[in-house]
């Protein structure tokens, strides 16, 4: 039986764009303007690769470089591929992480930094979760490789001001944060980034939270009673 051509989903934002595809017997990488945007497991025979060689050109070294054997720098992002089980969970470093029941049965890429896990399915960022992994656990992940930027969203930052309530909480972009009674009455700045919220007071970072969605901000100015002695 003749093998059917493989189809790789890159998301509607890539429609009409020219990409470069790098393949080996086991892995496919997609580049856009020299940026790695997709990694996908495949299975190709020597005959498949020979046919591709007649239509392509020699490839660069594999972009999915294995992790260095020495100390992993704290700010390095790594990625792994995992299968989502029927409950919408993936297993990583002996821990179960929920990525959502709509992804059940899919193979996803997890891009992991020091604080967050970015879940990518079919080339699209579908969610962000807090990372429970230590730096050593990240370095020892089975199948881990160095990762590029998270795809799916442009890089942008919006700053809004909020006053921490008497209960130690605040709201921004449809998300409620509890940062503790010690900060009540403070006028804080929230940096709304593509994948996370950073809460700042007088230049000091008080907390970081994953951004699970991209709901727009309805107002950017602080309101409420400010305690100027805090």
CSV table of C-alpha atoms in Angstrom, one decimal:
chain,number,residue,atom,x,y,z
A,1,UNK,CA,0.0,0.0,0.0
A,2,UNK,CA,1.3,3.4,-0.9
A,3,UNK,CA,2.1,5.6,2.1
A,4,UNK,CA,-0.1,8.7,2.4
A,5,UNK,CA,1.7,12.1,2.5
A,6,UNK,CA,2.0,13.4,6.1
A,7,UNK,CA,0.2,16.6,7.0
A,8,UNK,CA,1.5,18.9,9.8
A,9,UNK,CA,-0.8,21.6,11.3
A,10,UNK,CA,0.9,24.9,11.8
A,11,UNK,CA,-2.1,27.1,12.7
A,12,UNK,CA,-4.1,29.6,10.6
A,13,UNK,CA,-1.7,32.4,11.4
A,14,UNK,CA,0.9,30.7,9.1
A,15,UNK,CA,-1.4,30.5,6.1
A,16,UNK,CA,0.3,31.8,3.0
A,17,UNK,CA,3.8,31.9,4.6
A,18,UNK,CA,6.8,30.1,3.2
A,19,UNK,CA,8.5,27.6,5.6
A,20,UNK,CA,11.5,25.3,5.5
A,21,UNK,CA,11.1,21.7,6.5
A,22,UNK,CA,14.0,19.7,8.0
A,23,UNK,CA,13.5,15.9,8.2
A,24,UNK,CA,15.4,12.9,9.4
A,25,UNK,CA,14.2,9.3,9.8
A,26,UNK,CA,12.5,10.1,13.1
A,27,UNK,CA,12.0,13.8,13.4
A,28,UNK,CA,10.5,16.7,11.4
A,29,UNK,CA,11.3,20.4,12.1
A,30,UNK,CA,9.6,23.4,10.6
A,31,UNK,CA,11.4,26.8,10.3
A,32,UNK,CA,9.9,30.2,9.5
A,33,UNK,CA,12.5,32.8,8.7
A,34,UNK,CA,15.2,30.7,10.4
A,35,UNK,CA,13.1,30.4,13.6
A,36,UNK,CA,12.1,26.9,14.7
A,37,UNK,CA,8.4,26.9,15.0
A,38,UNK,CA,7.4,23.2,15.1
A,39,UNK,CA,8.9,19.8,16.0
A,40,UNK,CA,7.0,16.6,15.2
A,41,UNK,CA,7.9,12.9,15.5
A,42,UNK,CA,7.7,11.0,12.2
A,43,UNK,CA,8.9,7.7,10.7
A,44,UNK,CA,10.7,7.7,7.3
A,45,UNK,CA,12.4,4.9,5.5
A,46,UNK,CA,15.7,5.2,3.7
A,47,UNK,CA,13.7,5.1,0.5
A,48,UNK,CA,11.5,8.1,1.7
A,49,UNK,CA,14.7,10.1,2.5
A,50,UNK,CA,16.2,9.3,-0.9
A,51,UNK,CA,13.1,10.6,-2.7
A,52,UNK,CA,13.2,13.8,-0.6
A,53,UNK,CA,16.9,14.3,-1.4
A,54,UNK,CA,16.1,14.5,-5.1
A,55,UNK,CA,13.7,17.4,-4.4
A,56,UNK,CA,15.4,19.2,-1.5
A,57,UNK,CA,18.9,20.2,-0.4
A,58,UNK,CA,21.3,19.0,2.3
A,59,UNK,CA,20.0,20.1,5.8
A,60,UNK,CA,21.7,22.0,8.5
A,61,UNK,CA,22.7,20.1,11.8
A,62,UNK,CA,19.7,19.0,13.8
A,63,UNK,CA,18.0,22.0,15.5
A,64,UNK,CA,16.7,19.8,18.3
A,65,UNK,CA,20.1,19.8,20.0
A,66,UNK,CA,20.4,17.5,23.0
A,67,UNK,CA,20.9,19.1,26.4
A,68,UNK,CA,24.4,19.8,27.4
A,69,UNK,CA,25.9,17.3,29.9
A,70,UNK,CA,27.1,20.1,32.2
A,71,UNK,CA,25.1,22.6,34.3
A,72,UNK,CA,22.0,23.8,32.5
A,73,UNK,CA,21.7,27.6,32.6
A,74,UNK,CA,18.8,28.7,34.7
A,75,UNK,CA,17.1,30.8,31.9
A,76,UNK,CA,17.3,28.1,29.2
A,77,UNK,CA,14.0,26.7,27.9
A,78,UNK,CA,13.7,23.0,27.1
A,79,UNK,CA,11.0,21.1,25.3
A,80,UNK,CA,9.7,17.5,25.3
A,81,UNK,CA,7.0,15.7,23.4
A,82,UNK,CA,4.4,13.8,25.4
A,83,UNK,CA,1.2,11.9,24.7
A,84,UNK,CA,-2.0,13.2,26.5
A,85,UNK,CA,-4.0,10.5,28.2
A,86,UNK,CA,-7.7,10.0,28.2
A,87,UNK,CA,-8.1,12.3,31.2
A,88,UNK,CA,-6.2,15.2,29.6
A,89,UNK,CA,-3.0,14.6,31.6
A,90,UNK,CA,0.6,14.2,30.6
A,91,UNK,CA,3.4,12.7,32.7
A,92,UNK,CA,6.6,14.6,33.2
A,93,UNK,CA,9.3,13.9,35.8
A,94,UNK,CA,7.0,11.5,37.6
A,95,UNK,CA,4.3,14.2,37.9
A,96,UNK,CA,0.9,14.4,36.3
A,97,UNK,CA,0.2,17.8,34.6
A,98,UNK,CA,-3.3,18.6,33.3
A,99,UNK,CA,-3.3,20.1,29.8
A,100,UNK,CA,-7.1,19.8,29.2
A,101,UNK,CA,-9.5,17.1,28.2
A,102,UNK,CA,-9.9,18.5,24.6
A,103,UNK,CA,-6.3,17.4,24.0
A,104,UNK,CA,-6.9,13.8,25.1
A,105,UNK,CA,-5.2,11.4,22.7
A,106,UNK,CA,-3.0,14.0,21.1
A,107,UNK,CA,0.8,14.3,21.1
A,108,UNK,CA,1.8,17.7,22.4
A,109,UNK,CA,5.0,19.6,22.9
A,110,UNK,CA,5.8,21.0,26.4
A,111,UNK,CA,8.2,24.0,26.4
A,112,UNK,CA,9.5,24.5,30.0
A,113,UNK,CA,11.3,27.3,31.6
A,114,UNK,CA,12.1,28.0,35.2
A,115,UNK,CA,8.5,28.9,36.1
A,116,UNK,CA,6.1,27.9,33.4
A,117,UNK,CA,5.1,25.0,31.1
A,118,UNK,CA,3.8,26.1,27.7
A,119,UNK,CA,1.5,23.5,26.0
A,120,UNK,CA,1.7,23.4,22.2
A,121,UNK,CA,-0.6,21.3,20.1
A,122,UNK,CA,-0.6,21.2,16.3
A,123,UNK,CA,1.8,24.2,16.3
A,124,UNK,CA,-0.4,26.4,18.4
A,125,UNK,CA,0.0,27.5,22.0
A,126,UNK,CA,-3.0,26.1,23.8
A,127,UNK,CA,-2.2,27.0,27.4
A,128,UNK,CA,0.3,27.8,30.1
A,129,UNK,CA,0.7,26.0,33.4
A,130,UNK,CA,2.9,26.6,36.5
A,131,UNK,CA,6.0,24.4,36.3
A,132,UNK,CA,6.6,22.1,39.4
A,133,UNK,CA,10.0,21.1,38.1
A,134,UNK,CA,13.4,22.0,39.6
A,135,UNK,CA,16.3,22.9,37.4
A,136,UNK,CA,17.8,19.5,37.8
A,137,UNK,CA,14.5,17.8,36.9
A,138,UNK,CA,14.4,19.9,33.7
A,139,UNK,CA,17.9,18.8,32.8
A,140,UNK,CA,17.2,15.1,33.3
A,141,UNK,CA,13.8,15.0,31.4
A,142,UNK,CA,13.6,12.0,29.0
A,143,UNK,CA,13.7,13.2,25.4
A,144,UNK,CA,14.4,16.8,26.4
A,145,UNK,CA,16.0,19.2,23.9
A,146,UNK,CA,16.9,22.9,23.8
A,147,UNK,CA,13.9,25.0,22.7
A,148,UNK,CA,13.3,28.2,20.8
A,149,UNK,CA,10.7,30.8,21.4
A,150,UNK,CA,7.1,29.8,22.1
A,151,UNK,CA,5.0,30.0,18.9
A,152,UNK,CA,1.5,31.2,18.4
A,153,UNK,CA,1.5,34.8,19.9
A,154,UNK,CA,3.5,37.9,19.1
A,155,UNK,CA,5.8,39.3,21.8
A,156,UNK,CA,4.0,42.2,23.6
A,157,UNK,CA,3.6,43.6,27.1
A,158,UNK,CA,0.8,45.7,28.5
A,159,UNK,CA,1.1,47.4,31.9
A,160,UNK,CA,-1.9,48.1,34.1
A,161,UNK,CA,-2.2,49.5,37.6
A,162,UNK,CA,-4.3,48.0,40.4
A,163,UNK,CA,-4.7,48.5,44.1
A,164,UNK,CA,-4.5,45.3,46.3
A,165,UNK,CA,-7.7,44.8,48.2
A,166,UNK,CA,-8.1,44.4,52.0
A,167,UNK,CA,-8.1,40.6,51.4
A,168,UNK,CA,-4.8,40.7,49.6
A,169,UNK,CA,-6.2,40.1,46.1
A,170,UNK,CA,-6.7,42.0,42.8
A,171,UNK,CA,-8.2,41.5,39.3
A,172,UNK,CA,-6.8,42.0,35.8
A,173,UNK,CA,-7.7,40.7,32.4
A,174,UNK,CA,-10.5,38.5,33.9
A,175,UNK,CA,-8.1,36.8,36.2
A,176,UNK,CA,-8.0,37.1,40.0
A,177,UNK,CA,-4.7,37.0,41.9
A,178,UNK,CA,-4.1,36.6,45.6
A,179,UNK,CA,-0.7,37.9,46.6
A,180,UNK,CA,-1.2,38.1,50.4
A,181,UNK,CA,-2.4,40.4,53.2
A,182,UNK,CA,1.1,41.9,53.5
A,183,UNK,CA,0.5,43.8,50.3
A,184,UNK,CA,-3.0,45.1,50.9
A,185,UNK,CA,-3.5,48.7,50.0
A,186,UNK,CA,-0.4,48.8,47.7
A,187,UNK,CA,-0.7,50.3,44.2
A,188,UNK,CA,1.0,47.7,42.0
A,189,UNK,CA,1.8,47.4,38.3
A,190,UNK,CA,0.9,44.2,36.4
A,191,UNK,CA,2.9,43.4,33.3
A,192,UNK,CA,0.6,41.4,31.0
A,193,UNK,CA,2.9,39.3,28.8
A,194,UNK,CA,1.9,36.7,26.3
A,195,UNK,CA,2.2,33.8,28.6
A,196,UNK,CA,2.4,35.2,32.1
A,197,UNK,CA,1.5,38.0,34.5
A,198,UNK,CA,4.2,39.7,36.6
A,199,UNK,CA,3.1,41.8,39.6
A,200,UNK,CA,5.5,44.6,40.5
A,201,UNK,CA,5.6,47.2,43.3
A,202,UNK,CA,8.1,50.0,43.1
A,203,UNK,CA,10.2,48.0,40.7
A,204,UNK,CA,10.2,44.8,42.9
A,205,UNK,CA,8.6,41.7,41.5
A,206,UNK,CA,6.0,40.4,44.1
A,207,UNK,CA,4.6,37.4,42.1
A,208,UNK,CA,4.5,35.7,38.7
A,209,UNK,CA,1.4,33.8,37.5
A,210,UNK,CA,0.8,31.9,34.2
A,211,UNK,CA,-1.6,33.6,31.7
A,212,UNK,CA,-4.2,30.9,30.7
A,213,UNK,CA,-6.0,33.1,28.1
A,214,UNK,CA,-5.6,36.4,26.2
A,215,UNK,CA,-8.7,38.2,27.4
A,216,UNK,CA,-8.4,42.0,26.7
A,217,UNK,CA,-7.9,44.5,29.5
A,218,UNK,CA,-10.9,46.8,30.0
A,219,UNK,CA,-9.2,49.4,32.1
A,220,UNK,CA,-5.5,50.2,32.9
A,221,UNK,CA,-5.7,52.7,35.8
A,222,UNK,CA,-5.7,51.8,39.5
A,223,UNK,CA,-8.9,52.3,41.5
A,224,UNK,CA,-9.5,51.8,45.2
A,225,UNK,CA,-8.0,53.1,48.5
A,226,UNK,CA,-4.2,53.3,48.4
A,227,UNK,CA,-2.3,52.9,51.7
A,228,UNK,CA,0.6,55.2,51.2
A,229,UNK,CA,2.4,53.8,54.4
A,230,UNK,CA,2.8,50.3,52.8
